[in-house]
XYZ file of C-alpha atoms in Angstrom:
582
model
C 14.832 -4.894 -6.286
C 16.624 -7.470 -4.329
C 18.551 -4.466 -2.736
C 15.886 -2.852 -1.792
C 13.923 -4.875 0.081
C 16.920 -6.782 2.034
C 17.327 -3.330 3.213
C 14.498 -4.376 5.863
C 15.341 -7.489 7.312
C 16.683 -4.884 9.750
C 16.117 -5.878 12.901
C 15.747 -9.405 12.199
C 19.135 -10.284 11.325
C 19.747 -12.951 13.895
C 16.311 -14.722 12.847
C 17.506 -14.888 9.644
C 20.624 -16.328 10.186
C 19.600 -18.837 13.031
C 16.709 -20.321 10.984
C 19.053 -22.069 8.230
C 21.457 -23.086 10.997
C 19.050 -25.116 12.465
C 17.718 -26.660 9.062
C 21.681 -27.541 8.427
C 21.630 -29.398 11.843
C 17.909 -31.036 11.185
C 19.400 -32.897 7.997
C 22.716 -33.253 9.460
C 20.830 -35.232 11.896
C 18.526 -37.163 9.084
C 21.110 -37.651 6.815
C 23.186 -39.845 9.451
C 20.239 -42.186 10.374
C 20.440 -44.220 6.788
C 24.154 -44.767 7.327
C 23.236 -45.767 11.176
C 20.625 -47.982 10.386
C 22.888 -49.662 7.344
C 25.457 -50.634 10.151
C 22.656 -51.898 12.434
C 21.662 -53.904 9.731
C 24.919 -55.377 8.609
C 27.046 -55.649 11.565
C 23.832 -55.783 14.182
C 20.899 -57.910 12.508
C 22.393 -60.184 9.975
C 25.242 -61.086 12.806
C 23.166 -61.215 15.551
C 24.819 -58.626 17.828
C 22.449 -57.486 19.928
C 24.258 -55.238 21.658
C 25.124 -53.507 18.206
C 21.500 -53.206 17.748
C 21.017 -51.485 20.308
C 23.554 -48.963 20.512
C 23.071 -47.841 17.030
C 19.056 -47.614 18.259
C 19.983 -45.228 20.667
C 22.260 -43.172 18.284
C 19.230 -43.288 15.770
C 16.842 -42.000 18.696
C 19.210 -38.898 19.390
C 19.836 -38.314 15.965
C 15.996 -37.947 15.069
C 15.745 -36.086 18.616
C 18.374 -33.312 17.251
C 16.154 -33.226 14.050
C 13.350 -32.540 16.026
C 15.113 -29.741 17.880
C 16.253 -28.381 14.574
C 12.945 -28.328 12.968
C 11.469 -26.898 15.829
C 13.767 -23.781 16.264
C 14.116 -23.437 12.442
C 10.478 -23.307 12.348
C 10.347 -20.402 15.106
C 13.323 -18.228 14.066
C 11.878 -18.218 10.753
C 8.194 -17.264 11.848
C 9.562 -14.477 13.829
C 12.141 -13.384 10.534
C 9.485 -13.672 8.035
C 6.889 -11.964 9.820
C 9.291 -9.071 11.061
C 10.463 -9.052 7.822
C 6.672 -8.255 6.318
C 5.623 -6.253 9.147
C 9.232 -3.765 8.286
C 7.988 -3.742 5.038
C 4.357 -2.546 5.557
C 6.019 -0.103 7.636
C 8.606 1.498 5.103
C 5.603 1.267 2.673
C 2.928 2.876 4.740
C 5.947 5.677 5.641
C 6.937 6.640 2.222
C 3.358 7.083 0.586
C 2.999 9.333 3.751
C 5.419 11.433 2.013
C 4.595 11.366 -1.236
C 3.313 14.229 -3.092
C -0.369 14.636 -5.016
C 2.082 13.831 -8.401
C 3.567 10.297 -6.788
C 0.246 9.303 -5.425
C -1.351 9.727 -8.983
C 0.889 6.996 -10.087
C -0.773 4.504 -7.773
C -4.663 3.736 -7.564
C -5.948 3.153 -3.643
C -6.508 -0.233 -4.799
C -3.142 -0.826 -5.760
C -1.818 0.213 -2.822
C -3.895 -1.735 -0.691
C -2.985 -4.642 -2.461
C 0.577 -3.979 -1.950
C 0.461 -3.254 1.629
C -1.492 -6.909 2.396
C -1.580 -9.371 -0.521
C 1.830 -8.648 -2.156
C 3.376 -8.465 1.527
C 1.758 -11.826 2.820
C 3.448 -13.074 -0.832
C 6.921 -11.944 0.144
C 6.360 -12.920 3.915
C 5.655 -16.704 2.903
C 8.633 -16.424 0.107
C 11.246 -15.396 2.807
C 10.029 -18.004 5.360
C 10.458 -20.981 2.785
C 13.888 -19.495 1.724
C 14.927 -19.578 5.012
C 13.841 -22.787 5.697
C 13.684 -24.782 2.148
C 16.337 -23.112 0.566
C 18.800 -23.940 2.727
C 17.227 -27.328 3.670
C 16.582 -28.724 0.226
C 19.970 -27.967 -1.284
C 21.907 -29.111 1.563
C 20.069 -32.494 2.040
C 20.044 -32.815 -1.741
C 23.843 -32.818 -1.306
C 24.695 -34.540 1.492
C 22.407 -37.369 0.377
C 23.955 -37.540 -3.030
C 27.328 -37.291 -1.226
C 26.871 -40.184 0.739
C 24.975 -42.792 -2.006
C 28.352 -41.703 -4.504
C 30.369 -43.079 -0.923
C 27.866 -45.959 -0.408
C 28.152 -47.058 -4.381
C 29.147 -44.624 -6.958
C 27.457 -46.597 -10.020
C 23.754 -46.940 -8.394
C 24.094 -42.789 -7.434
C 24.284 -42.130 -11.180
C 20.765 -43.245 -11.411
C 19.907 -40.169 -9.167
C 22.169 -37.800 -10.683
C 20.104 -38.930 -14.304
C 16.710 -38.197 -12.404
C 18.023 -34.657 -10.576
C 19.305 -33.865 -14.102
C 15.825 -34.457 -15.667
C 13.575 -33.022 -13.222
C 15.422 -29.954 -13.278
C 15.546 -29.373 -16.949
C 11.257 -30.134 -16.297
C 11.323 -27.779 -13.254
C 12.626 -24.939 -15.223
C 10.243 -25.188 -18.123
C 7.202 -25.113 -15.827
C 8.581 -22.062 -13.899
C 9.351 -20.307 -17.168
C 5.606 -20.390 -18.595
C 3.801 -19.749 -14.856
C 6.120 -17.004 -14.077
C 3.930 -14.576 -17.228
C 0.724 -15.628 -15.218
C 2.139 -14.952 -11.893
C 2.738 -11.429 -12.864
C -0.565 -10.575 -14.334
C -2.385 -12.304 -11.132
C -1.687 -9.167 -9.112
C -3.114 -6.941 -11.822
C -6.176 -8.465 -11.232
C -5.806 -8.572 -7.646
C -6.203 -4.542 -8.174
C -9.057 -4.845 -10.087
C -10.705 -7.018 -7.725
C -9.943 -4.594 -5.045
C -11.406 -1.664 -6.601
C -14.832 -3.532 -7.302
C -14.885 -4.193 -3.394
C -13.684 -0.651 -2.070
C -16.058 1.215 -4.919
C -19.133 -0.835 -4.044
C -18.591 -0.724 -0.010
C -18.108 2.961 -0.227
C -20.325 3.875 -2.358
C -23.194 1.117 -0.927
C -26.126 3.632 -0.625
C -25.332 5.033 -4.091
C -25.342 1.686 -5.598
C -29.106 0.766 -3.538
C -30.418 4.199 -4.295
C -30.099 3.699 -8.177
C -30.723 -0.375 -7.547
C -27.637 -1.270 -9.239
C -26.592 -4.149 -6.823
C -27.407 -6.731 -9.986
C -24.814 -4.972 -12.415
C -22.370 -4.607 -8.845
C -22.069 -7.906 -8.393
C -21.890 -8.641 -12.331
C -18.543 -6.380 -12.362
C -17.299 -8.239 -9.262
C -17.773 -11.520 -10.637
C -15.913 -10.620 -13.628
C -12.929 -9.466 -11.591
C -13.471 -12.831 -9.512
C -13.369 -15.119 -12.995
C -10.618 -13.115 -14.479
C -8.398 -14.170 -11.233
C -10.034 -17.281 -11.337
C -8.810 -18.214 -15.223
C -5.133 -16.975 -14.465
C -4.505 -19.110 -11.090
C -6.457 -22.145 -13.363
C -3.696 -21.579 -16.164
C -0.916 -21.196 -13.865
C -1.768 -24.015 -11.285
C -2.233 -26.446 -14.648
C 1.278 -25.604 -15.342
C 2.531 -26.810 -12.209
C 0.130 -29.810 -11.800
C 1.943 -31.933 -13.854
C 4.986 -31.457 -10.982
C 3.573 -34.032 -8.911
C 3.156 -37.246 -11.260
C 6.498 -36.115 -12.937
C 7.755 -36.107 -9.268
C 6.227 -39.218 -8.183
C 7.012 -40.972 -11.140
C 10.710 -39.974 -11.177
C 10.426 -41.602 -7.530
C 9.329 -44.188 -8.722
C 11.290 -45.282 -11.181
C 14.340 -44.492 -9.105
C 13.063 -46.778 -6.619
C 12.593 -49.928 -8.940
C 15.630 -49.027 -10.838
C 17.585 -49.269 -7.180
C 15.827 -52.027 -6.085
C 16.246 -54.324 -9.158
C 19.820 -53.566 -9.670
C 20.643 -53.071 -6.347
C 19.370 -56.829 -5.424
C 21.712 -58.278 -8.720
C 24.451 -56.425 -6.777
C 23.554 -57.920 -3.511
C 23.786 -61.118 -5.665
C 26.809 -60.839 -6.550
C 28.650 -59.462 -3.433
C 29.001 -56.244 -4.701
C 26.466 -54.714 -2.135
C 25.222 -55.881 1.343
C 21.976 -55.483 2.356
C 22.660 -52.182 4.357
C 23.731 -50.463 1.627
C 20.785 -51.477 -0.363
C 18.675 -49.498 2.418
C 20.285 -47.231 2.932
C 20.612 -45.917 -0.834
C 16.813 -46.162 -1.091
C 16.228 -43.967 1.617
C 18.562 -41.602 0.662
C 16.230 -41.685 -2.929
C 13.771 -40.771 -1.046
C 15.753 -37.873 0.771
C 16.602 -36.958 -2.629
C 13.425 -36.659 -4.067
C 11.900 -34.630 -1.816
C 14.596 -32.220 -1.428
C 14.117 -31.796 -4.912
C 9.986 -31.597 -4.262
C 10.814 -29.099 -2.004
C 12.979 -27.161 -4.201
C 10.317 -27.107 -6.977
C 8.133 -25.836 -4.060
C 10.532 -23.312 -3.550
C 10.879 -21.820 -6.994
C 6.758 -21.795 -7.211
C 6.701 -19.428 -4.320
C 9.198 -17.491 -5.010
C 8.045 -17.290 -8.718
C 4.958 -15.786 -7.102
C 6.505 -13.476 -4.920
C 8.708 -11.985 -7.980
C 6.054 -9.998 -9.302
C 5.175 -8.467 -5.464
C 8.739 -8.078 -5.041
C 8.465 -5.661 -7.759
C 4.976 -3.913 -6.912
C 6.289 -3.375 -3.237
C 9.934 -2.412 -4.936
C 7.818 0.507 -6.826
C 6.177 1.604 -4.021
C 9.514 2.093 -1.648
C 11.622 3.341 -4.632
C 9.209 5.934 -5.376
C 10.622 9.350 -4.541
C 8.332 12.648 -3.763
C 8.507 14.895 -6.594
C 8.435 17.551 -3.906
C 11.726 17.782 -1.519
C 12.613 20.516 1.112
C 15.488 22.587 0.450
C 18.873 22.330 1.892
C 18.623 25.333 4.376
C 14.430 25.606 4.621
C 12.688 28.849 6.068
C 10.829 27.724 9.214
C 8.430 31.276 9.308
C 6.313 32.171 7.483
C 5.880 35.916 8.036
C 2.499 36.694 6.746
C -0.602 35.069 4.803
C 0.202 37.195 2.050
C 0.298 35.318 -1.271
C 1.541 36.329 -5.295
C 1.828 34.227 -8.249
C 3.910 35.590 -10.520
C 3.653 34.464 -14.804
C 2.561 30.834 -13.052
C 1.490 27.916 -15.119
C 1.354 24.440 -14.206
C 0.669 20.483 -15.649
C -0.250 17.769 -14.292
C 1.819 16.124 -16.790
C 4.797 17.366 -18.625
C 4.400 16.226 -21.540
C 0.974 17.877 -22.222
C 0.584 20.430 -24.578
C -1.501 22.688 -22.869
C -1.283 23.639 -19.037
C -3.677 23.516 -16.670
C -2.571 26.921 -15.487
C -1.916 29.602 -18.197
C 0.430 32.465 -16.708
C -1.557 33.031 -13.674
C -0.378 36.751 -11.886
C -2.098 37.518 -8.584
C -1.377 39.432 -5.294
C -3.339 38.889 -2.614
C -2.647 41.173 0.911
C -2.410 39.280 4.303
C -5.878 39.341 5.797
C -7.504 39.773 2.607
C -10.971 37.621 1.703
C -10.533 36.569 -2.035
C -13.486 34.673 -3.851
C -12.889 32.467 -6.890
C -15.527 32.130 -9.445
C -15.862 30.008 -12.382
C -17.109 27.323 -14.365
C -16.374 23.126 -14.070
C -12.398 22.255 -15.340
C -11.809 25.715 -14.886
C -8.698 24.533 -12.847
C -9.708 26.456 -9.217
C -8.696 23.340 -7.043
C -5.601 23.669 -9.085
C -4.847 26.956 -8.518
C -5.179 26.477 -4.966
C -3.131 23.391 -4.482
C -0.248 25.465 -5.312
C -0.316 27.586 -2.294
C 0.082 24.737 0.071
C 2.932 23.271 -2.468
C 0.314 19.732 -3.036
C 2.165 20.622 -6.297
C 5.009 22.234 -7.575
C 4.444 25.092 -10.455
C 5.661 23.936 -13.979
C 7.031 27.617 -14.892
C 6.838 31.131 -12.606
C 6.608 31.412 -8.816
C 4.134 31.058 -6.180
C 5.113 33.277 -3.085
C 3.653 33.041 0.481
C 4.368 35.497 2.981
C 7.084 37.136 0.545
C 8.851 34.159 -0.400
C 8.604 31.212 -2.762
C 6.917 28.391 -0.873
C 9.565 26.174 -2.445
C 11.894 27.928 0.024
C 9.892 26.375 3.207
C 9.999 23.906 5.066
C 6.900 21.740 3.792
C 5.488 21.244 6.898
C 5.860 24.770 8.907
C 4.240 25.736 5.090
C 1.058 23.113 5.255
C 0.695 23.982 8.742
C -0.053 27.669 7.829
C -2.021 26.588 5.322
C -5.407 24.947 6.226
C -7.696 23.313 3.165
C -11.052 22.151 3.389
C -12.365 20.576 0.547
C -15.918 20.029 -0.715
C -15.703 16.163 -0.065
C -14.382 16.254 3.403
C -13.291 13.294 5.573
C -14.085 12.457 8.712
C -12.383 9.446 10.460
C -13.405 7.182 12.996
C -13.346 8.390 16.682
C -15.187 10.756 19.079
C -15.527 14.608 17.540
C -13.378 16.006 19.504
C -10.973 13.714 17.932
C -11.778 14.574 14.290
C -11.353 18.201 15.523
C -7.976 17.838 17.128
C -6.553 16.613 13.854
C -5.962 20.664 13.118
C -4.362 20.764 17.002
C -3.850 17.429 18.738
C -2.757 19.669 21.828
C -6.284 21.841 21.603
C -8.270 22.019 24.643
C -12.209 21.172 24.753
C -12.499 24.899 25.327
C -10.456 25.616 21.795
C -12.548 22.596 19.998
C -15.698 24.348 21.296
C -14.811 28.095 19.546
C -13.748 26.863 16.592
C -16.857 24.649 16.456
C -18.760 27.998 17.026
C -16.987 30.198 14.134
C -17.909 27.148 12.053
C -21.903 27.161 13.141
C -20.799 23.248 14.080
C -21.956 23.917 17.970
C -25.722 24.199 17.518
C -25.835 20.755 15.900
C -23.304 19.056 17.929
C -24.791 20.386 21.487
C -27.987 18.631 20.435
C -26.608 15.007 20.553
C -26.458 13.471 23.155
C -23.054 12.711 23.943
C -21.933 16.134 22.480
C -18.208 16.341 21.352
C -17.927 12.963 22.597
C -20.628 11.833 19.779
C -18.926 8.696 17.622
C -18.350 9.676 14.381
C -18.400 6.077 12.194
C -15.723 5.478 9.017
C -15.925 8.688 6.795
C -18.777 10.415 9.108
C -21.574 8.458 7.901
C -23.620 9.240 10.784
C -23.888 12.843 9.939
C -25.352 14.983 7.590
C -23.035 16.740 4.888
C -23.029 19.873 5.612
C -23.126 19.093 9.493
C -19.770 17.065 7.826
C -18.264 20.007 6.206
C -18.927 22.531 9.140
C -16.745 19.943 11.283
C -14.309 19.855 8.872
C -14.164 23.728 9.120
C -13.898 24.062 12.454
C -10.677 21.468 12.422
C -8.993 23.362 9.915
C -9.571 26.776 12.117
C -7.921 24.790 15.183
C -4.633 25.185 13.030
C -4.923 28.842 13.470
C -3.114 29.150 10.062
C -2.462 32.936 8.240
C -4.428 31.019 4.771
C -7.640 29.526 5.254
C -8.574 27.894 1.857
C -12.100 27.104 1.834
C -12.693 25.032 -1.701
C -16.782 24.732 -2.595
C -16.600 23.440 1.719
C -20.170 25.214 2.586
C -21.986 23.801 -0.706
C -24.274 21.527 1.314
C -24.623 24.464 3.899
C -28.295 26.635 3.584
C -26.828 30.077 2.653
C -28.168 31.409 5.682
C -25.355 29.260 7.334
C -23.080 30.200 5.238
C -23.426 33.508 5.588
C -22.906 33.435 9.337
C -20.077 31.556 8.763
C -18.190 34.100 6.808
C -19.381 36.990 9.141
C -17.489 35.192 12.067
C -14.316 34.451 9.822
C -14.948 38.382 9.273
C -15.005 39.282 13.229
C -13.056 36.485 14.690
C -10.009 35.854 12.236
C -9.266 39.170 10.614
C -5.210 38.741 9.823
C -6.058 35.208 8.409
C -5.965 35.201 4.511
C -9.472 33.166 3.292
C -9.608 32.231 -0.139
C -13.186 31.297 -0.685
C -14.033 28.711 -3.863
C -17.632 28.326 -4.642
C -19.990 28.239 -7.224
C -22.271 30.713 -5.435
C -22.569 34.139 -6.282
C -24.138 34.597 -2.787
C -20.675 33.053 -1.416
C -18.221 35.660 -2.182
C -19.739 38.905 -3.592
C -18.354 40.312 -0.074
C -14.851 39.244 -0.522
C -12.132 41.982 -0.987
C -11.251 40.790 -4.683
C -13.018 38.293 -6.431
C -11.035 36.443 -9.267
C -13.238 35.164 -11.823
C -11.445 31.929 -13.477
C -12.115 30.211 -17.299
C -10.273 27.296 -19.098
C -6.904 27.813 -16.538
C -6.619 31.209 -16.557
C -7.733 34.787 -14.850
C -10.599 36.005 -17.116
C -11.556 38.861 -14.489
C -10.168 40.392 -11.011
C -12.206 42.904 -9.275
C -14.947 43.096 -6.223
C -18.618 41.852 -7.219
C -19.665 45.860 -8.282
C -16.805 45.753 -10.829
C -17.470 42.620 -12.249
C -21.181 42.920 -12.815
C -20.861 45.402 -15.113
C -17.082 44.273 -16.530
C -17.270 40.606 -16.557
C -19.299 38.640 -19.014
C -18.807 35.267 -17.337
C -19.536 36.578 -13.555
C -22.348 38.973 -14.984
C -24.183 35.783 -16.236
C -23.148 33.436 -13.260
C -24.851 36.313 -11.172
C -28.040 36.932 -13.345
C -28.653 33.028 -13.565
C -28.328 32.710 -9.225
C -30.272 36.284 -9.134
C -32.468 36.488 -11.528
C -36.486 36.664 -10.870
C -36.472 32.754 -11.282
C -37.198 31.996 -7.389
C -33.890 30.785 -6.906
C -33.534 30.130 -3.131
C -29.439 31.371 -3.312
C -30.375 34.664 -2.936
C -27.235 36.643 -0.912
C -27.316 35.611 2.593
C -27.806 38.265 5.131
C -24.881 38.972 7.225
């Protein structure tokens, strides 16, 4: 874990180093006041040598001046570390979920991950800057100011050495039991973060059904379950501070009132006496800020180990040594296929699929809910690897490609489409960032997209808001369309994308796939009849596997399931998906 995320201090190495070389020189600097002002006390005040007094003044002045220096740059360099350090971090995260696979990024919730990426980073962030500064500070004042009260008067030093002793043994217990709670804090952090991102994205849903009172119920037990672990952890570390402040306290009297018998009997000077009680308090709060130190980086153990997950997780899918950068053809065979989500179940998702489908070819797929058509299709882009058998794309396994020249010749647009923030045109150059207007405009028409988008008034320069609120779903899926055609890919997977589309619509839609795209393969998901009786082959799918393959003449009369899918959609019952004219 450690490993792993020193790994990105990259970059920031100089920071890192210069920060605890000025907190050695800040209480280099401190540390040599209390012996200063013991000689201006002895040899300056109690002889009346002015001219002592004043020279170890001035030393006293520059000493605190080179604190202040120290401080000041220890402060910066460890700003700029710590936040490099986070901001590398967010980075390396945001990087490798890009590459992760539909199989890694089913190990992780969206809340999760947002939690990672800003709460469990700010954690680490504030951890690093203390150990830069604190851990280096603390230790090294603790010893230097032990150091010098064993030089100043070994017997009254013991006294600290009893209290260091204790409050460490105290120290230890505490971060013991708040460490447990510390870990389970970020659990909840998750949970809290789902209530939020469900409820903001889902707002209209939750007003339409008037469910804002059993909302905000959910969210306030998230709130008081993150609530009662910070109250248990935080009443483990209160008692740090009376234990603290007592421990200073009682060194102090214990100094004092032994001290002064010393003084008594010339064993001490007066000096000394000072200088040993401000070097208890040097001591003390070194070991304050110690304590402080092991509370944060308590914390920051459990994000450590979230954010450790997150860079440590590997794609399940890799490219090959020597990939194939051309892909021939948008011809496509699976051959005795079957396919899990998970290994260890006992029944695939896909039961030893076997299809050939011709470049150029328009292929419906039929079938009921969970009867695994998504899943089918994810395979052709490689969103998943098979479990057993082979999935071939222009004549060779898509395992063999490169996954990107692959996915870029393979264009999927899903029922609930995305839409992102920005003008259309640049939702529509997400499937060309190079396209010209002209190109944005013809795909726009193949997808019936123009008609709508010509009628507002700033046309493709209309603002789409976060996820396309501002339009209509299936003006949303048409758009959608029309970016994945701006690929120009040899498969065009369409997967239930024209369900909020009239049929009418649709049916123009697949004419000008028809006339315009001819070579392109189109694999065409829907639960309307109306929506691929035209296609070449139609493959009619049940409980993960191929129940029926034919064209919609064949399976009328052959098919049980698509002869009762059609009859429902067809029958004299006024349903309005009658077959589209094309």
């Amino acid at each position: 874990m450690i490993k792993t995320l020193a790994k990105h201090i990259k970059g920031f190495v100089k920071e890192s180093v210069m920060t605890p070389l000025f907190m050695i020189l800040e209480v280099v600097a401190e540390m040599l006041i209390p012996l200063i002002m013991s000689s201006m006390i002895d040899e300056g005040i109690n002889e009346g040598n002015m001219q002592h007094i004043i020279t170890t003044g001035l030393l006293m002045g520059a000493c605190a001046l080179i604190g202040l220096f120290g401080g000041i740059m220890g402060g910066i360099y460890g700003a700029k570390a710590s936040a490099g350090f986070a901001r590398n971090l967010r980075m390396a995260m945001f990087e490798n979920i890009q590459s992760y696979s539909f199989a890694n990024i089913d190990k992780f919730s969206t809340a999760g991950l947002v939690t990672r990426l800003t709460t469990d980073v700010t954690n680490i962030q504030n951890a690093y800057q203390m150990i830069l500064r604190m851990c280096f500070r603390a230790p090294f004042s603790l010893i230097i100011a032990m150091t010098m009260t064993f030089i100043i008067n070994a017997k009254l030093a013991c006294i600290y050495l009893i209290a260091i002793v204790f409050l460490g043994i105290v120290l230890g217990f505490l971060l013991k039991v708040t460490y447990k709670y510390f870990s389970q804090v970020f659990e909840k952090y998750d949970e809290l973060n789902a209530s939020i991102q469900e409820n903001v994205s889902a707002i209209r849903v939750v007003k339409s059904f008037v469910r804002e009172d059993h909302e905000v119920k959910k969210f306030n037990r998230a709130t008081n379950n993150l609530y009662r672990l910070f109250v248990k952890a935080e009443n483990a570390m209160v008692s740090v501070s009376p234990l603290m402040m007592m421990t200073v306290y009682g060194c102090i009297i214990a100094i004092s009132w032994f001290g002064a018998n010393m003084i008594v009997g010339s064993e001490m000077t007066t000096g000394e006496l000072t200088s040993m009680l401000t070097y208890c308090m040097n001591i003390l709060m070194s070991l304050l800020m110690v304590a402080m130190v092991f509370v944060m980086i308590t914390m920051s153990l459990a994000s450590a180990r979230r954010i450790s997950e997150v860079l440590n997780e590997e794609s399940t899918l890799k490219n090959p040594e020597n990939p194939d950068y051309n892909v021939e053809n948008g011809s496509i065979d699976f051959e005795n296929v079957s396919f899990s989500y998970n290994t260890s179940s006992e029944k695939p998702i896909l039961n030893n699929i076997n299809i050939s489908i011709k470049s150029g070819d328009t292929i419906g797929i039929i079938g009921g809910t969970g009867s695994s058509k998504t899943s089918l299709v994810n395979l052709i882009g490689r969103l998943y690897d098979v479990t057993d058998g082979v999935v071939k794309v222009g004549g060779k396994d898509v395992r063999s490609y490169d996954l990107e020249t692959l996915r870029d010749e393979v264009s999927v647009v899903l029922q609930s489409n995305v839409l992102f923030s920005g003008s259309i045109l640049d939702n529509l150059r997400w499937g060309n960032e190079n396209a010209t207007e002209e190109e944005c405009i013809k795909a726009c028409k193949l997808a019936c997209a123009d008609d709508f988008i010509q009628s507002f008034p700033d046309r493709y320069n209309t603002h789409i808001e976060q996820g396309g609120t501002n339009v209509s779903g299936g003006q949303k899926q048409r758009l959608c369309i029309a970016r994945a055609l701006l690929k120009k890919p040899k498969i065009l997977i369409l997967d239930d994308s024209t369900s909020a589309v009239d049929t009418a619509t649709d049916a123009r839609i697949r004419k000008a796939f028809r006339d315009e795209i001819p070579d392109t393969t189109k694999i065409i998901i829907s639960q309307r009849i109306s929506s691929v009786e035209n296609a070449d082959k139609i493959i009619v799918m049940d409980d993960g596997e191929i129940s029926a393959i034919g064209t919609h003449e064949e399976l009328v009369n052959s098919s049980p399931i698509y002869s009762e899918i059609y009859s429902a959609q067809t029958g004299g019952s006024g349903d309005f998906d009658k077959k589209g004219e094309l």
